[in-house]
Short mmCIF file of C-alpha atoms (C1' of nucleotides) in Angstrom, two decimals:
data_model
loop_
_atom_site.label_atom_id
_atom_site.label_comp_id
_atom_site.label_asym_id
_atom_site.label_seq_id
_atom_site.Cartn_x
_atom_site.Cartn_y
_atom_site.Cartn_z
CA UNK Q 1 27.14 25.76 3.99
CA UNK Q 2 28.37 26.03 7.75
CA UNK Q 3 28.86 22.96 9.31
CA UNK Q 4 28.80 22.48 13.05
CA UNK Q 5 30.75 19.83 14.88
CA UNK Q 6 31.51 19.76 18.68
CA UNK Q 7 35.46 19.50 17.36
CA UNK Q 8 35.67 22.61 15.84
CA UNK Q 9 32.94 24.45 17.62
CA UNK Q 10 33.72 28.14 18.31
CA UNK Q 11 31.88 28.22 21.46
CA UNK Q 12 32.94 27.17 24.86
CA UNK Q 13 31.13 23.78 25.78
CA UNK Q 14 29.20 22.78 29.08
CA UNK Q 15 31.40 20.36 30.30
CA UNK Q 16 30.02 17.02 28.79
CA UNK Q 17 28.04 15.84 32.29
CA UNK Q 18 25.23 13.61 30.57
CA UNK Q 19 24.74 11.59 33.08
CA UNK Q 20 21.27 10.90 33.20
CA UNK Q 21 21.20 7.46 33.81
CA UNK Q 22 24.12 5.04 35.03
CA UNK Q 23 23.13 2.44 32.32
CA UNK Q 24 23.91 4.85 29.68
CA UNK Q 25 26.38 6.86 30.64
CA UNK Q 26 29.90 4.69 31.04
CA UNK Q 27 31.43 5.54 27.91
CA UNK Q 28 34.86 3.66 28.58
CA UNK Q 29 32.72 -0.02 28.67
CA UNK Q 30 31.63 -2.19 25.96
CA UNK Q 31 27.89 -2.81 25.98
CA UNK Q 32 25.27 -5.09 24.74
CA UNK Q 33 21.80 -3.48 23.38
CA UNK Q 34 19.36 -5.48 24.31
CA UNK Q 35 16.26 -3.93 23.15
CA UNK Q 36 16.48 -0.73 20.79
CA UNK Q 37 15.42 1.98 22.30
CA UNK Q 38 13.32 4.08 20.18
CA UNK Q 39 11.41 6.53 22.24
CA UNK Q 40 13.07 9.86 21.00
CA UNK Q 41 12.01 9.25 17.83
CA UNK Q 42 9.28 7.86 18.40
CA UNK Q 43 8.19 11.76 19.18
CA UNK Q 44 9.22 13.32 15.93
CA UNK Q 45 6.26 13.97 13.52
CA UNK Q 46 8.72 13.82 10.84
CA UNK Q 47 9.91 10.06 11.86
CA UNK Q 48 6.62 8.74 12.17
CA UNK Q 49 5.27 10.16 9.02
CA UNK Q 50 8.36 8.88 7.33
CA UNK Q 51 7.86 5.53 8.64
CA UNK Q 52 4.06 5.45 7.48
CA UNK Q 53 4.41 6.50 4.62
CA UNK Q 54 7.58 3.38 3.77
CA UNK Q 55 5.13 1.21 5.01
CA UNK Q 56 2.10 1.88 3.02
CA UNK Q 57 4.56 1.94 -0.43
CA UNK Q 58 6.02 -1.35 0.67
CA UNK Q 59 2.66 -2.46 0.44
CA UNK Q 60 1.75 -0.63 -2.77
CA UNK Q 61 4.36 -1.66 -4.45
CA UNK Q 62 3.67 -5.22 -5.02
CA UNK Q 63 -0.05 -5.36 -4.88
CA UNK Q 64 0.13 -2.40 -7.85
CA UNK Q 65 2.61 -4.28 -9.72
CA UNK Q 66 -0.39 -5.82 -11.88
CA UNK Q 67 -1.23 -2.72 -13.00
CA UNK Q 68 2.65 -1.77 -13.73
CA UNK Q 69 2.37 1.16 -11.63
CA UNK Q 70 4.16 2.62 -9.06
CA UNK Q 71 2.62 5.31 -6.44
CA UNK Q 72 3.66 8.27 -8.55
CA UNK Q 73 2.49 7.05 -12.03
CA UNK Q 74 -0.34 6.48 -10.45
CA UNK Q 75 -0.84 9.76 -9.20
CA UNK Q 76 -0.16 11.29 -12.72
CA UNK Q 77 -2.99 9.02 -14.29
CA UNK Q 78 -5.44 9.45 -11.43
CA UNK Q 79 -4.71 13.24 -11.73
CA UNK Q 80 -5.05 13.45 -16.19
CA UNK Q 81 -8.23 11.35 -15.34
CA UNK Q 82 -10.31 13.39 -13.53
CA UNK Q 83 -8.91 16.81 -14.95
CA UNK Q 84 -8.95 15.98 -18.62
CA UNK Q 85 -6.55 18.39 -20.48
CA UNK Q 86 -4.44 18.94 -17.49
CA UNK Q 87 -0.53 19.99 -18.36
CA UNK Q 88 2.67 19.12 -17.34
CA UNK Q 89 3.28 21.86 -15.74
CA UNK Q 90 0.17 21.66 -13.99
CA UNK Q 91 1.02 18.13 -13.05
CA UNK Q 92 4.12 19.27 -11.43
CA UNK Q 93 2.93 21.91 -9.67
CA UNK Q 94 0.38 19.75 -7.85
CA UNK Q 95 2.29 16.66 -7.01
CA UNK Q 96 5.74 18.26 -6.97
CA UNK Q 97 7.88 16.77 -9.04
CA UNK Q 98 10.04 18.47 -11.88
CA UNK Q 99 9.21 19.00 -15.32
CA UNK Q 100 12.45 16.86 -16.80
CA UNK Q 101 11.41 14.07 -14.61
CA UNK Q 102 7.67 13.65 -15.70
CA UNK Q 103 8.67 13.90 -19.39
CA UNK Q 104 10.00 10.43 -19.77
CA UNK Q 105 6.96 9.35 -17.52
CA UNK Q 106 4.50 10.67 -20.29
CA UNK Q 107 6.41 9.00 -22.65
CA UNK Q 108 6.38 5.86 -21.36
CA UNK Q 109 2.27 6.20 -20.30
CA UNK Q 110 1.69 7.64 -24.23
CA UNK Q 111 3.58 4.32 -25.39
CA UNK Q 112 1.22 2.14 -23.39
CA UNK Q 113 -1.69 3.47 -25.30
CA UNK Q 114 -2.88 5.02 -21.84
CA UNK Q 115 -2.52 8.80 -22.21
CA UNK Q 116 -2.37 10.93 -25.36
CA UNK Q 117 -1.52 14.40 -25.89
CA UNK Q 118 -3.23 17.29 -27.39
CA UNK Q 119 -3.39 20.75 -28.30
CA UNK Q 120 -3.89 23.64 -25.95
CA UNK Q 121 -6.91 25.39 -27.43
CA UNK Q 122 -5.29 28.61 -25.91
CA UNK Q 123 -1.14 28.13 -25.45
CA UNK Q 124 0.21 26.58 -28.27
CA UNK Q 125 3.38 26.03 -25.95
CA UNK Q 126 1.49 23.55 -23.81
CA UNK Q 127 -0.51 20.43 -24.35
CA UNK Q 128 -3.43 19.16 -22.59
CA UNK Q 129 -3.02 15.34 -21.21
CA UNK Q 130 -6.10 13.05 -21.90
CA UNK Q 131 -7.07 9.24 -20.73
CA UNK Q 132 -7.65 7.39 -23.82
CA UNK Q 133 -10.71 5.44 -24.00
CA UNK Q 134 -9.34 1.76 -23.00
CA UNK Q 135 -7.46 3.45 -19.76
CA UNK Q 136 -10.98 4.28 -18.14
CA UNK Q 137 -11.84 1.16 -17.04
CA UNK Q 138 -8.85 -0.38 -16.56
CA UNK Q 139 -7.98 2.67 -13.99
CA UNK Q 140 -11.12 2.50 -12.36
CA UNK Q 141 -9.41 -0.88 -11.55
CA UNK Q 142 -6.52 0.77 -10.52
CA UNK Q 143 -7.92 2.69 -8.09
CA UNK Q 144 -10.46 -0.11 -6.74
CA UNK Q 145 -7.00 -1.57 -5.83
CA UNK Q 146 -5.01 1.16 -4.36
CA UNK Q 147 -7.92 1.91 -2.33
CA UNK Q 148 -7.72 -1.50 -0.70
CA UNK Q 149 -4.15 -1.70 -0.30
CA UNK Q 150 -4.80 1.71 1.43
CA UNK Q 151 -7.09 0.17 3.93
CA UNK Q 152 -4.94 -2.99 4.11
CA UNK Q 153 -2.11 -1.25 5.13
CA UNK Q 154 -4.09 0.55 7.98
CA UNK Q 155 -6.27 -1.98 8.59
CA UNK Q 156 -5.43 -0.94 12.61
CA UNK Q 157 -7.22 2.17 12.21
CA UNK Q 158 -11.08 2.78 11.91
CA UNK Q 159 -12.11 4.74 9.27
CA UNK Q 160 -12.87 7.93 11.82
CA UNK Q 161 -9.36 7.73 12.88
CA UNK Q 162 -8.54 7.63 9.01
CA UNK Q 163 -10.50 10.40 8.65
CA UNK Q 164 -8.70 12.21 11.27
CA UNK Q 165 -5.36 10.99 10.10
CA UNK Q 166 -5.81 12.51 7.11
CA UNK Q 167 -7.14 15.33 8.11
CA UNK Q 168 -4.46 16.58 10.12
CA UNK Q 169 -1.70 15.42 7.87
CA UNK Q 170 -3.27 17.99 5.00
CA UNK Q 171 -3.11 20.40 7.55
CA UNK Q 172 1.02 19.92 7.57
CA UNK Q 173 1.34 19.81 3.69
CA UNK Q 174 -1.54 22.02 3.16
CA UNK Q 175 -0.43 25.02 5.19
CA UNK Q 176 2.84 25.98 2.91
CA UNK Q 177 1.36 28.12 0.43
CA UNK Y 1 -16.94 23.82 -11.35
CA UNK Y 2 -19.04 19.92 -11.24
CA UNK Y 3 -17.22 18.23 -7.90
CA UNK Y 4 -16.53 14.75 -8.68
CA UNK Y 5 -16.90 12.26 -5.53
CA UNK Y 6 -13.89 10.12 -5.66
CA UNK Y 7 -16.17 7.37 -6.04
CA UNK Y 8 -17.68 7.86 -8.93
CA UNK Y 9 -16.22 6.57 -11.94
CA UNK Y 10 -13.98 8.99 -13.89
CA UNK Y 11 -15.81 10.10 -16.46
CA UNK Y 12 -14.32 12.38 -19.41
CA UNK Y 13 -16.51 14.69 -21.07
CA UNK Y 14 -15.84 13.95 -24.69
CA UNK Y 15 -17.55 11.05 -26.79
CA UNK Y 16 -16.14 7.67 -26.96
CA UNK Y 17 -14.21 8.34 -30.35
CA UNK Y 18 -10.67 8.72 -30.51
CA UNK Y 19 -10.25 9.84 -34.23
CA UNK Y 20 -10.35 13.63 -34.17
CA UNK Y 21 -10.99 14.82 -37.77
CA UNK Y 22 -8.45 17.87 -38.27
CA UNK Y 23 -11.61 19.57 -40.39
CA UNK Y 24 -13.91 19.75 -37.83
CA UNK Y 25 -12.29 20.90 -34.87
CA UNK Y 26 -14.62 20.24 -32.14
CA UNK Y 27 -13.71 22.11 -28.94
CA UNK Y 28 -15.14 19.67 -26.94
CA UNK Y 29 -11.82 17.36 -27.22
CA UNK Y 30 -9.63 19.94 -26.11
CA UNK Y 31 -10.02 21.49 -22.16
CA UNK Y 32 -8.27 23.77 -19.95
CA UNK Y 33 -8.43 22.89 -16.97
CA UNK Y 34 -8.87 25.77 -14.77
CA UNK Y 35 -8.84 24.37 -10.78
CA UNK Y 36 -6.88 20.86 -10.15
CA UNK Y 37 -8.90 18.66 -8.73
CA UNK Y 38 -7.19 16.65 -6.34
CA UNK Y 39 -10.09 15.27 -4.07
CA UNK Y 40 -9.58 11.51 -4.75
CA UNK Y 41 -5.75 11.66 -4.09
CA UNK Y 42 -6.48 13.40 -1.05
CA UNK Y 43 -8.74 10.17 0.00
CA UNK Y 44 -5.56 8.38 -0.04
CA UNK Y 45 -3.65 7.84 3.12
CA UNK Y 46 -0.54 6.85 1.30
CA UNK Y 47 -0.50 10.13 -0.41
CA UNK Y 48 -1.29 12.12 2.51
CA UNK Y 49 2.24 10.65 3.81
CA UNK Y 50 4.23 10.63 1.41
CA UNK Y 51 3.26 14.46 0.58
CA UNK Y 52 3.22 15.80 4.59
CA UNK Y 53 6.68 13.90 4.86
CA UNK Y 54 8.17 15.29 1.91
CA UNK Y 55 6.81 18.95 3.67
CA UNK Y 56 8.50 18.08 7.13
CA UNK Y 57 11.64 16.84 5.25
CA UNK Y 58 11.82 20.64 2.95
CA UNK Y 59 12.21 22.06 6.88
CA UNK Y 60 14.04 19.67 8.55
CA UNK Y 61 17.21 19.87 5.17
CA UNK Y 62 17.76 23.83 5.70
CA UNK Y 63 16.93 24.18 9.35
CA UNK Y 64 19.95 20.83 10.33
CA UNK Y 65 22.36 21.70 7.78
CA UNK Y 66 24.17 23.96 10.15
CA UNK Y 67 24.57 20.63 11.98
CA UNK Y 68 25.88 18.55 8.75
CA UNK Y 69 23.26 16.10 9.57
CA UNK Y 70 20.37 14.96 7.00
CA UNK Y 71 17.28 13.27 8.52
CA UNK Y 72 18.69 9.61 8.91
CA UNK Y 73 22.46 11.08 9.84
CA UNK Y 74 20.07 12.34 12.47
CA UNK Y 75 18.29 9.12 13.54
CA UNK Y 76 21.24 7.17 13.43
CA UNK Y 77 23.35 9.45 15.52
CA UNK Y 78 20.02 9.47 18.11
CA UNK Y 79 19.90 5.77 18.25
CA UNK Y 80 23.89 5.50 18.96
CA UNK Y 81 22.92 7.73 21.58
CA UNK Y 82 20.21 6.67 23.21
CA UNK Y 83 21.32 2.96 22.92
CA UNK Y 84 25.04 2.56 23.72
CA UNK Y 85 26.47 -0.61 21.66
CA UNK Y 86 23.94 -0.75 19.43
CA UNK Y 87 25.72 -2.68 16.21
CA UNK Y 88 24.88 -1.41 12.67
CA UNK Y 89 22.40 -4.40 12.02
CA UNK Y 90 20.31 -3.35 14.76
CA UNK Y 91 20.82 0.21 13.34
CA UNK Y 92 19.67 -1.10 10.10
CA UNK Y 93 16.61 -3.16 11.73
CA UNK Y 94 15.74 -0.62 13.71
CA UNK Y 95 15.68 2.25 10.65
CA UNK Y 96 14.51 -0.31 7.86
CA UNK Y 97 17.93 0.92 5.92
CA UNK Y 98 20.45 -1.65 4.38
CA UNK Y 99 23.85 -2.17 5.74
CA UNK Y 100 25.55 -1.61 2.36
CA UNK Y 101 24.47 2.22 2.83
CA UNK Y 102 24.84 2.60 6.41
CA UNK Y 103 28.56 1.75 5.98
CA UNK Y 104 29.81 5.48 4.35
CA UNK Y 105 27.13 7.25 7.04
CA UNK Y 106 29.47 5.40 10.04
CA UNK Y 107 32.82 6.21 8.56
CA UNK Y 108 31.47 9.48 7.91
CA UNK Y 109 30.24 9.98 11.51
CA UNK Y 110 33.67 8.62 12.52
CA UNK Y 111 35.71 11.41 10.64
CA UNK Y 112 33.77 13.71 12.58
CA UNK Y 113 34.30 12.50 15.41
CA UNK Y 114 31.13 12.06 16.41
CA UNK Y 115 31.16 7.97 16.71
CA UNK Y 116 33.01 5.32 17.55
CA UNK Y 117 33.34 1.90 17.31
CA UNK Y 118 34.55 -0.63 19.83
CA UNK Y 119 34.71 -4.86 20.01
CA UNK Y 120 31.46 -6.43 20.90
CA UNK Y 121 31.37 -8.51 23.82
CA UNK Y 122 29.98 -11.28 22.61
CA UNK Y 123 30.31 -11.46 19.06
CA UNK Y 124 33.67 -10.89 17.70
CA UNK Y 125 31.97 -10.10 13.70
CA UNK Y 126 30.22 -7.57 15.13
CA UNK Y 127 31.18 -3.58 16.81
CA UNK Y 128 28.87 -1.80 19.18
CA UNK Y 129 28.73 2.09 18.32
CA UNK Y 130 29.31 4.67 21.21
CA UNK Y 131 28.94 8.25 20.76
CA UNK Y 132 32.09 9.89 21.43
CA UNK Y 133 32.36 12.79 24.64
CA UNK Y 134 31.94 15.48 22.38
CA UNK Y 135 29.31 14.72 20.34
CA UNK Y 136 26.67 14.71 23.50
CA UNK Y 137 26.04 18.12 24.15
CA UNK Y 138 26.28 19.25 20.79
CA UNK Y 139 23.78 16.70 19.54
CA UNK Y 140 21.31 17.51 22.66
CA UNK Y 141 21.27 20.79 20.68
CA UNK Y 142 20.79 19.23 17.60
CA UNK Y 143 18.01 17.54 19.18
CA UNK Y 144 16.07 20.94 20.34
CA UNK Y 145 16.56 22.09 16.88
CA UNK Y 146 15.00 19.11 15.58
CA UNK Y 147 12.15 19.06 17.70
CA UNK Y 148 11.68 22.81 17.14
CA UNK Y 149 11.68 22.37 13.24
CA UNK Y 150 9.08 19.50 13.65
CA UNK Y 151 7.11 22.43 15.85
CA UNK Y 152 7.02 25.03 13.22
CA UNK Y 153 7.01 22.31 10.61
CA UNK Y 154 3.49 21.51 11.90
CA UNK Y 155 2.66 24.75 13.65
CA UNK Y 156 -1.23 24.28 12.27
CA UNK Y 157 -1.33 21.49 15.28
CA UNK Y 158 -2.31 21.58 18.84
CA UNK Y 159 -0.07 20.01 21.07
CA UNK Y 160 -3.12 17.62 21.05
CA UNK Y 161 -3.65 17.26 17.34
CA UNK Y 162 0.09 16.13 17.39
CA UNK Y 163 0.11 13.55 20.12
CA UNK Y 164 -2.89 12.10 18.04
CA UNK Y 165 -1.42 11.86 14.50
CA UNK Y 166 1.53 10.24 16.04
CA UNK Y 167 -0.20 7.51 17.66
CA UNK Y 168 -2.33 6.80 14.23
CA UNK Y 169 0.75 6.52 12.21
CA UNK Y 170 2.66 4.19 14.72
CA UNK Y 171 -0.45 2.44 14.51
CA UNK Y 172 0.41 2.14 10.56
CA UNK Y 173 4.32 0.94 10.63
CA UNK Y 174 4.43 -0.41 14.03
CA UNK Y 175 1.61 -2.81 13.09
CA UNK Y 176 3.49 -4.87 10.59
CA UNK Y 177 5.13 -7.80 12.70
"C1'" DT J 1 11.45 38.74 -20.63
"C1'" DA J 2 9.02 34.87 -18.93
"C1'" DT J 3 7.06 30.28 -19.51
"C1'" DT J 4 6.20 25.34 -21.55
"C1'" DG J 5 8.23 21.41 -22.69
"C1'" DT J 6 12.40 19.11 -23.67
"C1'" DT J 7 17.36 17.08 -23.63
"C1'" DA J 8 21.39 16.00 -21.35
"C1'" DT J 9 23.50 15.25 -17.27
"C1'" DA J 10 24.80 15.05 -12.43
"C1'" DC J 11 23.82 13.90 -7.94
"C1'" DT J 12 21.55 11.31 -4.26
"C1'" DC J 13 19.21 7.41 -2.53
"C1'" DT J 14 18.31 2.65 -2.53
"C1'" DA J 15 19.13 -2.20 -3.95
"C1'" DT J 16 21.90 -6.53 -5.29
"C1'" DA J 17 25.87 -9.66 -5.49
"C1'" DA J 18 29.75 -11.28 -3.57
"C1'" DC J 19 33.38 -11.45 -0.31
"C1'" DT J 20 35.76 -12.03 4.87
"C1'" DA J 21 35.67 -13.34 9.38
"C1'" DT J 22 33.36 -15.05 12.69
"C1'" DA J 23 29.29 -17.80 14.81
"C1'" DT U 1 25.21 -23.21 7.31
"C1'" DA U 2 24.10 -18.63 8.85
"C1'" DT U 3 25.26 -13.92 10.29
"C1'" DA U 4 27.95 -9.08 10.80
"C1'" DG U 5 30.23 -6.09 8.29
"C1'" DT U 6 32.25 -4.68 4.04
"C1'" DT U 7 33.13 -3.62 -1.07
"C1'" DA U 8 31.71 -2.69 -5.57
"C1'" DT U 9 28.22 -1.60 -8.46
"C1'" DA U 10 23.68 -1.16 -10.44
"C1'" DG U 11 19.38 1.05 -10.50
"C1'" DA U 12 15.83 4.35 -9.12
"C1'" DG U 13 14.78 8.88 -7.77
"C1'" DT U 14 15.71 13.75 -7.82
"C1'" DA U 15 18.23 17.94 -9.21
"C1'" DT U 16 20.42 21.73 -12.32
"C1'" DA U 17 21.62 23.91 -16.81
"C1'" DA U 18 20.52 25.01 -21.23
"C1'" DC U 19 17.75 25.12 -25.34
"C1'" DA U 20 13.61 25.99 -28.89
"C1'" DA U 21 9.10 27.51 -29.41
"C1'" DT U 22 5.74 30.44 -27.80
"C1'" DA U 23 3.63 33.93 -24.66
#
DNA sequence: TATTGTTATACTCTATAACTATA
DNA sequence: TATAGTTATAGAGTATAACAATA
């Protein structure tokens, strides 16, 4: 992996003129930051989104904490719920995580009397995931809850705009295929 | 294929008994699921994030390594930047990261010699981070390749469609003070 | 040969406790 | 007493390699 730094850079360098503004540029003084300027970053998609999406597991987190799950397991059950017989593999392929990393996940879901496994009817190499009858209700719950932490944690927006946020952030993660 | 609205309950279609008889084999019990259905995740504003971040991130990792910077390297070298004197716990503030990691990303930026340090004015505990001479034109580069990553990270956007899912996720983490 | 699920393991990222020197 | 920076370390999250059973 190359690595570039201006030290060892084989190219000759504009000479380092920066000076955009006066406040900024003295690099011999020792200044105080008032206020942090943010603005830069403030026009990366990639910031932002990273931002949002700490602050809507920061608020997850807790208020799903009475359910004992956090945003992933939670995808996983949502996910076995409403495609009953659904495989590991299938699991990772749609919320991208790896197979070695969802097994002890299943584990721990079986062990809670939530999920149970059976057999393919047509690959006896895979097994099909299934919501056992007491998880129904309890993760209709589940989702009753994330759905309101959603809206609590974007309570700012109106549910066009959330519409239209979502919209256009499935167009990012949506358009790798 | 049935679509399921993602709020109606989740309904399984087997009978409410969990104790399969190995005799009869009813083929109800076990499904292949064919299509994932994903429809209520995609409801979910906090998955929408967390999965168009991950996305941005995939492009961002290969497309800076030939700068030896990873996404909050990146930030952190920006802020120092843009903000003269800034001290690592307005770094940390500022990028909600805690100043028991941010301590090996400094000395690291200081090997390079990328960043330094010098005494605060005021406060003798604290040291107000400068970018050093050489790292300003090389991380204005670093910048355009940034900004160009977020570009093709996104490229399904109008310049429009960007400016608007910007300001709906400030709206998100800049709304919790 | 390729794929599903699994184990073991390593690596990265994030979090906690405790210390020092200053305020 | 509180804060800035640091150290050490623990824990969570993510990654790779290799294997058995099956396709």
């Amino acid at each position: 992996m190359p690595e570039r730094s201006p030290t060892d850079s084989p190219r000759p360098r504009r000479p380092a003129k920066t000076s955009t503004s006066a406040a900024k540029a003295a690099p011999v003084v020792e200044q105080v930051v008032e206020q942090v300027d943010t603005s830069y970053l403030e026009t990366l998609i990639g910031y932002n989104t990273r931002r949002a999406a700490l602050a809507i597991i920061a608020e997850f987190l807790p208020g799903m904490a009475a359910f004992g799950l956090r945003p992933v397991e939670f995808s996983v059950l949502v996910l076995i719920a409403d495609n009953p017989g659904i495989t590991a593999r299938q699991l990772c392929d749609t919320l991208d995580i790896l197979p070695p990393n969802l097994v002890g996940m299943i584990k721990d879901l079986e062990k809670r009397g939530l999920v149970e496994k059976r057999n393919h009817p047509n690959d006896r190499r895979a097994q099909g995931l299934y919501l056992r009858e007491a998880g129904n209700t309890w993760l209709q719950e589940a989702r009753q809850t994330a759905t309101e932490l959603e809206i609590k944690a974007s309570n700012r927006l109106s549910t066009t705009e959330r519409k239209t946020l979502m919209r256009l952030l499935q167009k990012i993660y949506l358009s790798e295929q």
